[in-house]
Amino acid sequence: MSQICIVGTGYVGLVAGSCFADLGNDVVCLDIDKSKIDGLNAGEIPIFEPGLEDLVRRNRHAGRLVFTSSYQRAIPPADFVFIAVDTASGPGGEASLSSVEAAAKRIAANLDGRTIIVDKSTVPVGTGDLVSSIIRQHRGDDVDFHIVSNPEFLSEGSAVADFLQPDRIVLGSENPSAARDVASLYRSFTSPIIITDLRTAEMIKYASNAFLATRVSFINEIASMCERLGADVTEVSRGMGLDKRIGEGYLSAGVGWGGSCFRKDVLALEHMAAVNGCHPQLLRAVMEINRDMRRSVIRKLREQLGGLRGFRVAVLGVSFKPNTDDVRDAPAIEIIRLLLGEGADVVAYDPVALPNAANEVKGLKTATDPYGAVEGADAVFIATEWNEFNEIDWERAGAAMRRKFILDGRNLYNHEELESCGFEYIGVGQGRNPSPISEFAAVNAAS
Ligand code: UGA
């Protein structure tokens, strides 16, 4: 078993650290945020992630998982040092490398004996070389180290399972034996392992996230067409996804993608492309379509209600997707801001993410359950497809509303069921009122 240090106790670091400990390794999780470390040492998990709390508790108890803010303590005994710090977007969309650079300097100062430094954060192509040069600058040839890129592909909400059963493990290094050493940490996994060079591994991560975002933007563009042309995007997705060459994932139309990764990574890739003389036109369209999906919610609400000022909108779900309390770049948050900006009165409900939402939107009105949120509302907007929203009794909810109108941003419900309870129902990409044939003919003739 190995001695592992994980630098950074965010989503990726904490999940990776506790999973490596569960596989039997001795893991030290290191973070410069002392209050976070104190919390973790007191058994407090800073994020909501199914299964994580148990995993941390079990491995701390077994003495395989410890938390510290001391580089001097954590780095020297480690065989592997994973860098899992944040890489937020800079002003031009570029990934900010300040946390990675700071970590590399402090790792350099404390290296002792052969160490493999593994980049797990999503970092721009070339960052592995940068980390290597920072370490050489600070230690000269006095240290024995190798750099490996091992991007993480876990999704929030299913992070522990994704870490332990990944579709693939990607390892990039200029030193194949170092890459094989990292591969040995995953020896109990059955997933395919790709060993490649450093820059290719770094690019695989960006290309994967950008492709997933592209698929969602693609189906959202098709959804907008379906609304005009009288087709149903859910059936279109199903019909496309059954083609093995296409596959069914990431083809659910909705209010656009969000979260801490897609926007940051698409922007960073676009920036990398642009500064290196490429023309990233597809990535730009992917971003624009996503922005328009959020705006289309405002348009639909305005059209249906005949304005927004003074109308009460209940927003159900504020996290960027279900099973997480993360509201970073959540469509709901931007839509709530737009609604408030237009003078609407908003009341939000979410099973776990309301405290984070209230930090983002000062003075946000919230309710403790969906029924409280819809009280006196003129419209309900479903922003996140939490499972518990399937249990809502819409007869009861509708009775408390001023107007029974539901805008279903995730196509969670069957329109017939809602309409039978007296609701006006609008989903995404459900072309139930297409432009009349005569208009099609006129438009086609004109073009
Ligand atoms: C994403 C990737 O899926 C992970 O593989 C990657 O490791 C992670 O980013 C990262 O780079 O750290 P995550 O941000 O947790 O994971 O979110 P996803 O589950 O991919 O969902 C992203 C957004 O797309 C959500 O807002 C979701 O609602 C939306 N989405 C997804 C759709 O609107 N339609 C779909 O069909 C799928």
CSV table of C-alpha atoms and ligand atoms in Angstrom, one decimal:
chain,number,residue,atom,x,y,z
A,1,MET,CA,0.0,0.0,0.0
A,2,SER,CA,1.2,3.5,-0.7
A,3,GLN,CA,1.6,6.8,1.1
A,4,ILE,CA,-0.5,9.4,-0.6
A,5,CYS,CA,-0.8,13.1,-0.1
A,6,ILE,CA,-3.7,15.0,-1.7
A,7,VAL,CA,-3.3,18.7,-2.0
A,8,GLY,CA,-6.7,20.4,-2.0
A,9,THR,CA,-9.8,19.2,-0.2
A,10,GLY,CA,-12.5,20.4,-2.7
A,11,TYR,CA,-14.8,18.0,-4.4
A,12,VAL,CA,-12.1,16.1,-6.3
A,13,GLY,CA,-9.5,16.1,-3.5
A,14,LEU,CA,-11.8,14.9,-0.8
A,15,VAL,CA,-13.5,12.2,-2.8
A,16,ALA,CA,-10.1,11.0,-4.2
A,17,GLY,CA,-8.5,11.1,-0.8
A,18,SER,CA,-11.2,9.1,1.0
A,19,CYS,CA,-11.5,6.6,-1.9
A,20,PHE,CA,-7.7,6.0,-2.0
A,21,ALA,CA,-7.8,5.5,1.8
A,22,ASP,CA,-10.7,3.0,1.4
A,23,LEU,CA,-8.6,1.1,-1.0
A,24,GLY,CA,-6.1,0.6,1.9
A,25,ASN,CA,-3.6,3.4,1.3
A,26,ASP,CA,-2.4,5.9,4.0
A,27,VAL,CA,-3.7,9.2,2.9
A,28,VAL,CA,-3.1,12.7,4.1
A,29,CYS,CA,-5.4,15.4,2.8
A,30,LEU,CA,-3.8,18.8,2.8
A,31,ASP,CA,-5.5,22.2,2.5
A,32,ILE,CA,-4.3,25.7,3.3
A,33,ASP,CA,-7.8,26.6,4.5
A,34,LYS,CA,-7.2,25.9,8.2
A,35,SER,CA,-10.9,26.2,9.1
A,36,LYS,CA,-11.8,23.6,6.5
A,37,ILE,CA,-9.2,21.2,8.0
A,38,ASP,CA,-10.4,21.9,11.5
A,39,GLY,CA,-14.0,21.1,10.4
A,40,LEU,CA,-12.9,17.9,8.7
A,41,ASN,CA,-11.0,16.9,11.8
A,42,ALA,CA,-14.2,17.5,13.7
A,43,GLY,CA,-16.1,15.2,11.3
A,44,GLU,CA,-17.8,18.0,9.3
A,45,ILE,CA,-18.0,17.4,5.5
A,46,PRO,CA,-18.1,20.7,3.7
A,47,ILE,CA,-20.1,19.4,0.7
A,48,PHE,CA,-23.3,17.4,0.2
A,49,GLU,CA,-22.3,14.3,-1.6
A,50,PRO,CA,-24.1,10.9,-1.2
A,51,GLY,CA,-21.9,8.3,0.5
A,52,LEU,CA,-18.9,10.7,1.2
A,53,GLU,CA,-19.6,11.3,4.9
A,54,ASP,CA,-19.6,7.5,5.7
A,55,LEU,CA,-16.4,7.0,3.7
A,56,VAL,CA,-14.6,9.8,5.5
A,57,ARG,CA,-15.8,8.6,8.9
A,58,ARG,CA,-14.9,5.0,8.3
A,59,ASN,CA,-11.4,5.7,7.0
A,60,ARG,CA,-10.6,8.3,9.6
A,61,HIS,CA,-11.6,5.8,12.2
A,62,ALA,CA,-9.3,3.2,10.7
A,63,GLY,CA,-6.4,5.7,10.8
A,64,ARG,CA,-5.9,5.7,7.0
A,65,LEU,CA,-7.2,9.2,6.4
A,66,VAL,CA,-5.9,12.3,8.1
A,67,PHE,CA,-6.4,16.0,7.4
A,68,THR,CA,-3.7,18.7,7.9
A,69,SER,CA,-2.7,22.1,6.7
A,70,SER,CA,1.0,21.4,7.1
A,71,TYR,CA,3.0,20.9,3.9
A,72,GLN,CA,6.1,20.0,6.1
A,73,ARG,CA,4.2,17.1,7.6
A,74,ALA,CA,2.3,15.9,4.6
A,75,ILE,CA,4.8,16.0,1.7
A,76,PRO,CA,8.1,14.3,2.8
A,77,PRO,CA,6.7,10.8,3.5
A,78,ALA,CA,4.4,10.7,0.4
A,79,ASP,CA,5.2,8.4,-2.6
A,80,PHE,CA,2.5,10.2,-4.5
A,81,VAL,CA,1.4,13.8,-4.2
A,82,PHE,CA,-1.9,14.5,-6.0
A,83,ILE,CA,-2.6,18.1,-6.9
A,84,ALA,CA,-6.4,18.7,-6.7
A,85,VAL,CA,-6.6,22.4,-6.2
A,86,ASP,CA,-9.1,24.8,-7.8
A,87,THR,CA,-8.6,26.4,-11.3
A,88,ALA,CA,-11.2,29.1,-11.4
A,89,SER,CA,-11.8,31.1,-14.6
A,90,GLY,CA,-9.7,34.3,-15.0
A,91,PRO,CA,-11.2,37.5,-16.5
A,92,GLY,CA,-10.6,36.3,-20.1
A,93,GLY,CA,-11.9,32.8,-19.6
A,94,GLU,CA,-8.5,31.4,-19.0
A,95,ALA,CA,-8.0,28.9,-16.2
A,96,SER,CA,-6.3,30.6,-13.4
A,97,LEU,CA,-3.2,28.7,-12.3
A,98,SER,CA,-2.4,30.6,-9.2
A,99,SER,CA,-3.4,27.8,-6.8
A,100,VAL,CA,-1.6,25.2,-8.9
A,101,GLU,CA,1.6,27.3,-8.9
A,102,ALA,CA,1.4,28.1,-5.2
A,103,ALA,CA,0.9,24.3,-4.5
A,104,ALA,CA,3.8,23.4,-6.8
A,105,LYS,CA,6.2,25.8,-4.9
A,106,ARG,CA,5.3,24.5,-1.5
A,107,ILE,CA,5.5,20.9,-2.7
A,108,ALA,CA,8.9,21.6,-4.2
A,109,ALA,CA,10.1,23.1,-0.8
A,110,ASN,CA,9.2,19.9,1.0
A,111,LEU,CA,10.0,17.0,-1.4
A,112,ASP,CA,12.1,14.3,0.1
A,113,GLY,CA,13.0,11.1,-1.8
A,114,ARG,CA,11.5,9.8,-5.1
A,115,THR,CA,8.0,11.3,-5.4
A,116,ILE,CA,5.5,11.1,-8.2
A,117,ILE,CA,3.5,14.3,-8.5
A,118,VAL,CA,0.1,13.7,-10.1
A,119,ASP,CA,-2.2,16.4,-11.5
A,120,LYS,CA,-5.8,15.6,-10.9
A,121,SER,CA,-7.2,19.1,-11.3
A,122,THR,CA,-8.5,20.1,-14.7
A,123,VAL,CA,-5.5,22.1,-15.9
A,124,PRO,CA,-4.6,23.7,-19.2
A,125,VAL,CA,-2.5,21.7,-21.7
A,126,GLY,CA,1.1,22.4,-20.7
A,127,THR,CA,0.5,22.7,-16.9
A,128,GLY,CA,2.4,19.4,-16.2
A,129,ASP,CA,5.4,20.9,-17.8
A,130,LEU,CA,4.9,24.2,-15.8
A,131,VAL,CA,4.7,22.3,-12.5
A,132,SER,CA,7.9,20.4,-13.5
A,133,SER,CA,9.7,23.7,-14.2
A,134,ILE,CA,8.5,25.3,-11.0
A,135,ILE,CA,9.9,22.3,-9.0
A,136,ARG,CA,13.3,22.4,-10.9
A,137,GLN,CA,13.5,26.2,-10.4
A,138,HIS,CA,13.0,25.8,-6.6
A,139,ARG,CA,15.1,22.7,-6.1
A,140,GLY,CA,17.4,22.4,-9.0
A,141,ASP,CA,18.5,18.8,-9.8
A,142,ASP,CA,18.5,18.0,-6.1
A,143,VAL,CA,15.2,16.1,-6.2
A,144,ASP,CA,13.9,12.8,-7.7
A,145,PHE,CA,10.4,13.4,-9.1
A,146,HIS,CA,8.2,12.7,-12.0
A,147,ILE,CA,5.0,14.4,-13.2
A,148,VAL,CA,1.9,12.4,-14.2
A,149,SER,CA,-1.4,13.8,-15.4
A,150,ASN,CA,-4.4,11.8,-14.1
A,151,PRO,CA,-7.5,13.8,-14.8
A,152,GLU,CA,-10.6,13.0,-12.8
A,153,PHE,CA,-14.0,12.4,-14.5
A,154,LEU,CA,-16.3,12.1,-11.5
A,155,SER,CA,-19.6,13.9,-11.5
A,156,GLU,CA,-21.1,15.6,-8.5
A,157,GLY,CA,-24.0,13.7,-7.0
A,158,SER,CA,-22.4,10.3,-8.0
A,159,ALA,CA,-18.8,11.2,-7.2
A,160,VAL,CA,-17.8,8.2,-5.0
A,161,ALA,CA,-19.2,5.7,-7.4
A,162,ASP,CA,-17.7,7.5,-10.4
A,163,PHE,CA,-14.3,7.5,-8.7
A,164,LEU,CA,-14.4,3.8,-7.8
A,165,GLN,CA,-15.9,2.6,-11.1
A,166,PRO,CA,-14.6,5.0,-13.7
A,167,ASP,CA,-15.3,4.4,-17.5
A,168,ARG,CA,-11.5,4.8,-18.0
A,169,ILE,CA,-8.4,5.9,-16.2
A,170,VAL,CA,-6.2,8.3,-18.1
A,171,LEU,CA,-2.5,8.7,-17.3
A,172,GLY,CA,-0.1,10.9,-19.1
A,173,SER,CA,3.6,11.3,-18.5
A,174,GLU,CA,6.9,11.7,-20.2
A,175,ASN,CA,8.1,8.8,-18.0
A,176,PRO,CA,6.0,5.6,-18.6
A,177,SER,CA,7.3,3.9,-15.5
A,178,ALA,CA,5.9,6.8,-13.4
A,179,ALA,CA,2.6,6.4,-15.2
A,180,ARG,CA,2.6,2.7,-14.5
A,181,ASP,CA,3.3,3.4,-10.8
A,182,VAL,CA,0.2,5.6,-10.7
A,183,ALA,CA,-1.7,2.8,-12.5
A,184,SER,CA,-0.8,0.5,-9.7
A,185,LEU,CA,-2.9,2.6,-7.3
A,186,TYR,CA,-5.9,1.5,-9.4
A,187,ARG,CA,-4.9,-2.2,-9.7
A,188,SER,CA,-8.2,-3.4,-8.1
A,189,PHE,CA,-10.3,-1.6,-10.8
A,190,THR,CA,-11.4,-3.3,-14.0
A,191,SER,CA,-11.6,0.0,-16.0
A,192,PRO,CA,-9.4,0.4,-19.1
A,193,ILE,CA,-6.2,2.4,-18.5
A,194,ILE,CA,-4.9,4.7,-21.2
A,195,ILE,CA,-1.2,5.6,-20.8
A,196,THR,CA,-0.2,8.5,-23.0
A,197,ASP,CA,1.9,11.7,-22.9
A,198,LEU,CA,1.3,14.5,-20.5
A,199,ARG,CA,-0.3,17.0,-22.9
A,200,THR,CA,-2.6,14.5,-24.5
A,201,ALA,CA,-3.9,13.4,-21.1
A,202,GLU,CA,-4.5,17.1,-20.1
A,203,MET,CA,-6.4,17.6,-23.4
A,204,ILE,CA,-8.5,14.4,-23.0
A,205,LYS,CA,-10.2,16.0,-19.9
A,206,TYR,CA,-11.0,19.3,-21.7
A,207,ALA,CA,-12.2,17.6,-24.8
A,208,SER,CA,-14.5,15.3,-22.7
A,209,ASN,CA,-16.2,18.1,-20.8
A,210,ALA,CA,-16.5,20.3,-23.9
A,211,PHE,CA,-18.0,17.4,-25.8
A,212,LEU,CA,-20.6,16.7,-23.1
A,213,ALA,CA,-21.5,20.4,-23.0
A,214,THR,CA,-21.7,20.4,-26.8
A,215,ARG,CA,-24.2,17.5,-26.8
A,216,VAL,CA,-26.4,19.3,-24.3
A,217,SER,CA,-26.3,22.5,-26.2
A,218,PHE,CA,-27.0,20.6,-29.4
A,219,ILE,CA,-30.1,18.9,-28.1
A,220,ASN,CA,-31.2,22.3,-26.6
A,221,GLU,CA,-30.9,23.8,-30.0
A,222,ILE,CA,-33.0,21.0,-31.4
A,223,ALA,CA,-35.5,21.5,-28.6
A,224,SER,CA,-36.0,25.2,-29.6
A,225,MET,CA,-36.6,24.0,-33.2
A,226,CYS,CA,-39.1,21.3,-32.0
A,227,GLU,CA,-41.1,24.0,-30.2
A,228,ARG,CA,-41.6,25.9,-33.5
A,229,LEU,CA,-41.9,22.8,-35.8
A,230,GLY,CA,-44.3,20.7,-33.7
A,231,ALA,CA,-42.0,17.9,-32.7
A,232,ASP,CA,-41.2,16.5,-29.3
A,233,VAL,CA,-37.6,16.7,-28.2
A,234,THR,CA,-37.8,13.9,-25.7
A,235,GLU,CA,-38.8,11.4,-28.4
A,236,VAL,CA,-36.2,12.9,-30.7
A,237,SER,CA,-33.5,12.3,-28.1
A,238,ARG,CA,-34.7,8.7,-27.6
A,239,GLY,CA,-34.8,8.1,-31.3
A,240,MET,CA,-31.2,9.5,-31.7
A,241,GLY,CA,-29.8,7.8,-28.6
A,242,LEU,CA,-30.7,4.3,-29.7
A,243,ASP,CA,-28.2,4.7,-32.5
A,244,LYS,CA,-25.1,3.1,-31.0
A,245,ARG,CA,-22.9,5.6,-32.8
A,246,ILE,CA,-24.7,8.4,-30.9
A,247,GLY,CA,-25.6,6.9,-27.5
A,248,GLU,CA,-28.2,8.2,-25.1
A,249,GLY,CA,-26.2,10.2,-22.5
A,250,TYR,CA,-26.3,14.0,-22.3
A,251,LEU,CA,-29.2,14.4,-24.7
A,252,SER,CA,-31.8,15.6,-22.1
A,253,ALA,CA,-33.0,19.0,-23.2
A,254,GLY,CA,-33.6,21.5,-20.4
A,255,VAL,CA,-32.7,25.0,-19.2
A,256,GLY,CA,-29.1,24.6,-20.1
A,257,TRP,CA,-26.1,23.1,-18.4
A,258,GLY,CA,-24.5,24.5,-15.3
A,259,GLY,CA,-22.1,23.6,-12.5
A,260,SER,CA,-18.6,24.5,-11.7
A,261,CYS,CA,-17.0,22.6,-14.6
A,262,PHE,CA,-18.6,23.0,-18.0
A,263,ARG,CA,-18.6,26.7,-18.2
A,264,LYS,CA,-15.1,27.0,-16.8
A,265,ASP,CA,-13.7,24.3,-19.0
A,266,VAL,CA,-15.4,25.3,-22.3
A,267,LEU,CA,-14.1,28.9,-21.7
A,268,ALA,CA,-10.6,27.7,-20.8
A,269,LEU,CA,-10.5,25.5,-23.9
A,270,GLU,CA,-11.8,28.4,-26.1
A,271,HIS,CA,-9.1,30.7,-24.6
A,272,MET,CA,-6.4,28.1,-25.1
A,273,ALA,CA,-7.5,27.7,-28.7
A,274,ALA,CA,-7.7,31.4,-29.4
A,275,VAL,CA,-4.3,32.3,-27.9
A,276,ASN,CA,-2.7,29.5,-29.9
A,277,GLY,CA,-4.0,30.7,-33.3
A,278,CYS,CA,-7.0,28.4,-33.6
A,279,HIS,CA,-10.6,29.5,-34.3
A,280,PRO,CA,-12.9,27.8,-31.7
A,281,GLN,CA,-16.2,28.6,-33.4
A,282,LEU,CA,-18.1,25.5,-32.2
A,283,LEU,CA,-17.2,26.2,-28.6
A,284,ARG,CA,-18.5,29.7,-28.9
A,285,ALA,CA,-21.8,28.5,-30.2
A,286,VAL,CA,-22.0,26.0,-27.4
A,287,MET,CA,-21.7,28.8,-24.9
A,288,GLU,CA,-24.2,31.1,-26.7
A,289,ILE,CA,-26.9,28.4,-27.0
A,290,ASN,CA,-26.5,27.7,-23.2
A,291,ARG,CA,-27.0,31.4,-22.4
A,292,ASP,CA,-30.1,31.6,-24.7
A,293,MET,CA,-31.7,28.6,-23.0
A,294,ARG,CA,-31.7,30.5,-19.7
A,295,ARG,CA,-33.1,33.6,-21.3
A,296,SER,CA,-35.8,31.6,-23.0
A,297,VAL,CA,-37.2,30.8,-19.6
A,298,ILE,CA,-37.8,34.5,-18.9
A,299,ARG,CA,-39.4,34.9,-22.3
A,300,LYS,CA,-41.8,32.0,-21.8
A,301,LEU,CA,-42.8,33.2,-18.4
A,302,ARG,CA,-43.3,36.8,-19.6
A,303,GLU,CA,-45.4,35.7,-22.6
A,304,GLN,CA,-47.6,33.4,-20.6
A,305,LEU,CA,-48.2,35.7,-17.7
A,306,GLY,CA,-48.4,38.8,-19.8
A,307,GLY,CA,-45.4,40.5,-18.0
A,308,LEU,CA,-43.3,39.7,-15.0
A,309,ARG,CA,-43.5,42.8,-12.7
A,310,GLY,CA,-45.5,42.0,-9.6
A,311,PHE,CA,-46.1,38.3,-10.5
A,312,ARG,CA,-45.0,35.7,-8.1
A,313,VAL,CA,-42.9,32.8,-9.4
A,314,ALA,CA,-42.1,29.7,-7.4
A,315,VAL,CA,-38.7,28.2,-8.4
A,316,LEU,CA,-38.4,24.6,-7.5
A,317,GLY,CA,-34.8,23.4,-7.4
A,318,VAL,CA,-31.8,25.8,-7.2
A,319,SER,CA,-28.8,23.4,-7.4
A,320,PHE,CA,-27.3,23.0,-10.9
A,321,LYS,CA,-28.5,19.4,-11.0
A,322,PRO,CA,-30.1,17.0,-8.5
A,323,ASN,CA,-28.3,15.3,-5.6
A,324,THR,CA,-25.9,18.2,-4.9
A,325,ASP,CA,-26.1,21.4,-2.9
A,326,ASP,CA,-23.8,23.1,-5.5
A,327,VAL,CA,-25.2,26.2,-7.0
A,328,ARG,CA,-22.2,27.3,-9.0
A,329,ASP,CA,-23.3,28.5,-12.4
A,330,ALA,CA,-26.7,26.9,-11.7
A,331,PRO,CA,-29.3,28.0,-14.3
A,332,ALA,CA,-31.8,28.6,-11.5
A,333,ILE,CA,-29.6,31.2,-9.9
A,334,GLU,CA,-29.2,33.2,-13.0
A,335,ILE,CA,-32.9,32.9,-13.8
A,336,ILE,CA,-33.8,34.0,-10.3
A,337,ARG,CA,-31.6,37.1,-10.7
A,338,LEU,CA,-33.2,37.9,-14.1
A,339,LEU,CA,-36.7,37.5,-12.7
A,340,LEU,CA,-35.9,39.7,-9.7
A,341,GLY,CA,-34.4,42.2,-12.1
A,342,GLU,CA,-37.7,42.3,-14.0
A,343,GLY,CA,-39.7,43.0,-10.9
A,344,ALA,CA,-41.0,39.5,-10.3
A,345,ASP,CA,-41.5,38.2,-6.8
A,346,VAL,CA,-39.6,34.9,-6.4
A,347,VAL,CA,-39.9,32.2,-3.8
A,348,ALA,CA,-37.5,29.3,-4.0
A,349,TYR,CA,-37.4,25.8,-2.7
A,350,ASP,CA,-34.7,23.1,-2.9
A,351,PRO,CA,-34.1,20.0,-0.7
A,352,VAL,CA,-30.5,20.9,0.2
A,353,ALA,CA,-29.2,23.9,-1.7
A,354,LEU,CA,-31.1,26.8,-0.3
A,355,PRO,CA,-28.3,28.0,2.1
A,356,ASN,CA,-25.9,28.2,-0.9
A,357,ALA,CA,-28.5,29.9,-3.0
A,358,ALA,CA,-29.2,32.5,-0.3
A,359,ASN,CA,-25.4,33.3,-0.3
A,360,GLU,CA,-25.6,34.0,-4.0
A,361,VAL,CA,-28.8,35.9,-4.1
A,362,LYS,CA,-29.1,38.2,-1.1
A,363,GLY,CA,-32.5,38.4,0.4
A,364,LEU,CA,-33.8,35.4,-1.6
A,365,LYS,CA,-37.2,34.4,-0.3
A,366,THR,CA,-37.3,30.7,0.4
A,367,ALA,CA,-39.8,28.0,1.6
A,368,THR,CA,-39.3,24.9,3.6
A,369,ASP,CA,-41.3,22.7,1.1
A,370,PRO,CA,-42.7,22.9,-2.4
A,371,TYR,CA,-46.2,23.7,-1.1
A,372,GLY,CA,-44.9,26.7,0.8
A,373,ALA,CA,-43.1,27.9,-2.3
A,374,VAL,CA,-46.2,27.8,-4.5
A,375,GLU,CA,-48.5,29.6,-2.1
A,376,GLY,CA,-50.1,32.4,-4.0
A,377,ALA,CA,-47.8,31.9,-7.0
A,378,ASP,CA,-48.7,32.9,-10.6
A,379,ALA,CA,-46.3,30.3,-12.0
A,380,VAL,CA,-44.1,27.4,-10.9
A,381,PHE,CA,-40.8,27.0,-12.7
A,382,ILE,CA,-39.0,23.6,-12.3
A,383,ALA,CA,-35.3,24.3,-12.6
A,384,THR,CA,-33.8,21.1,-11.3
A,385,GLU,CA,-35.2,17.6,-11.6
A,386,TRP,CA,-35.0,16.5,-8.0
A,387,ASN,CA,-36.6,13.1,-7.4
A,388,GLU,CA,-38.8,14.3,-4.6
A,389,PHE,CA,-40.6,16.7,-7.1
A,390,ASN,CA,-42.1,13.5,-8.6
A,391,GLU,CA,-44.0,13.1,-5.3
A,392,ILE,CA,-45.6,16.6,-5.3
A,393,ASP,CA,-49.4,16.4,-5.1
A,394,TRP,CA,-50.3,18.9,-7.8
A,395,GLU,CA,-54.0,19.0,-6.8
A,396,ARG,CA,-53.0,20.3,-3.4
A,397,ALA,CA,-50.3,22.6,-4.8
A,398,GLY,CA,-52.6,24.0,-7.5
A,399,ALA,CA,-55.2,24.8,-4.9
A,400,ALA,CA,-52.8,27.2,-3.1
A,401,MET,CA,-51.7,29.0,-6.3
A,402,ARG,CA,-53.1,32.2,-7.7
A,403,ARG,CA,-52.7,30.9,-11.3
A,404,LYS,CA,-52.1,27.3,-12.1
A,405,PHE,CA,-49.3,27.6,-14.6
A,406,ILE,CA,-46.2,25.4,-14.6
A,407,LEU,CA,-43.1,25.9,-16.7
A,408,ASP,CA,-41.2,22.6,-16.6
A,409,GLY,CA,-37.6,23.4,-17.4
A,410,ARG,CA,-36.6,19.7,-17.1
A,411,ASN,CA,-39.5,17.9,-18.7
A,412,LEU,CA,-40.1,16.2,-15.5
A,413,TYR,CA,-43.9,15.9,-15.8
A,414,ASN,CA,-46.5,14.5,-18.2
A,415,HIS,CA,-48.4,17.4,-19.6
A,416,GLU,CA,-51.7,15.4,-19.6
A,417,GLU,CA,-51.5,14.7,-15.9
A,418,LEU,CA,-50.9,18.3,-15.0
A,419,GLU,CA,-53.5,19.6,-17.4
A,420,SER,CA,-56.1,17.2,-15.9
A,421,CYS,CA,-55.4,19.0,-12.6
A,422,GLY,CA,-56.3,22.3,-14.3
A,423,PHE,CA,-52.7,23.5,-15.0
A,424,GLU,CA,-51.5,25.3,-18.0
A,425,TYR,CA,-48.3,23.4,-18.8
A,426,ILE,CA,-45.2,24.3,-20.9
A,427,GLY,CA,-42.2,22.0,-21.1
A,428,VAL,CA,-38.9,22.3,-23.1
A,429,GLY,CA,-38.9,21.3,-26.8
A,430,GLN,CA,-42.5,20.1,-26.8
A,431,GLY,CA,-43.9,21.6,-29.9
A,432,ARG,CA,-47.5,21.3,-29.0
A,433,ASN,CA,-48.5,24.6,-30.7
A,434,PRO,CA,-46.4,24.6,-33.9
A,435,SER,CA,-46.4,27.5,-36.4
A,436,PRO,CA,-49.4,26.8,-38.8
A,437,ILE,CA,-48.6,25.0,-42.1
A,438,SER,CA,-49.4,28.2,-44.1
A,439,GLU,CA,-46.6,30.0,-42.2
A,440,PHE,CA,-44.1,27.2,-43.0
A,441,ALA,CA,-45.0,27.5,-46.6
A,442,ALA,CA,-44.6,31.3,-46.6
A,443,VAL,CA,-41.3,31.1,-44.8
A,444,ASN,CA,-39.9,28.4,-47.1
A,445,ALA,CA,-41.1,30.2,-50.2
A,446,ALA,CA,-39.4,33.4,-49.0
A,447,SER,CA,-36.1,31.8,-48.4
B,1,UGA,C1,-18.9,17.2,-15.2
B,1,UGA,C2,-18.6,16.0,-16.0
B,1,UGA,O1,-19.8,15.2,-16.3
B,1,UGA,C3,-17.6,15.1,-15.2
B,1,UGA,O2,-17.2,14.0,-16.0
B,1,UGA,C4,-16.4,15.9,-14.9
B,1,UGA,O3,-15.5,15.1,-14.1
B,1,UGA,C5,-16.8,17.1,-14.1
B,1,UGA,O4,-17.7,17.9,-14.9
B,1,UGA,C6,-15.6,17.9,-13.7
B,1,UGA,O5,-14.9,18.4,-14.7
B,1,UGA,O6,-15.2,18.0,-12.6
B,1,UGA,P1,-20.7,17.8,-13.2
B,1,UGA,O7,-20.2,19.2,-13.3
B,1,UGA,O8,-20.8,17.1,-11.9
B,1,UGA,O9,-19.7,16.8,-14.1
B,1,UGA,O10,-22.1,17.7,-14.0
B,1,UGA,P2,-22.9,16.9,-15.0
B,1,UGA,O11,-23.5,15.7,-14.4
B,1,UGA,O12,-22.0,16.5,-16.2
B,1,UGA,O13,-24.0,17.9,-15.5
B,1,UGA,C7,-23.6,19.2,-16.0
B,1,UGA,C8,-24.8,20.0,-16.4
B,1,UGA,O14,-25.4,19.5,-17.6
B,1,UGA,C9,-25.9,20.0,-15.3
B,1,UGA,O15,-26.4,21.3,-15.2
B,1,UGA,C10,-27.0,19.1,-15.9
B,1,UGA,O16,-28.3,19.4,-15.5
B,1,UGA,C11,-26.8,19.4,-17.4
B,1,UGA,N1,-27.3,18.3,-18.3
B,1,UGA,C12,-26.6,17.1,-18.3
B,1,UGA,C13,-28.3,18.5,-19.1
B,1,UGA,O17,-28.9,19.6,-19.1
B,1,UGA,N2,-28.8,17.5,-19.9
B,1,UGA,C14,-28.1,16.3,-20.0
B,1,UGA,O18,-28.6,15.4,-20.8
B,1,UGA,C15,-27.1,16.1,-19.1
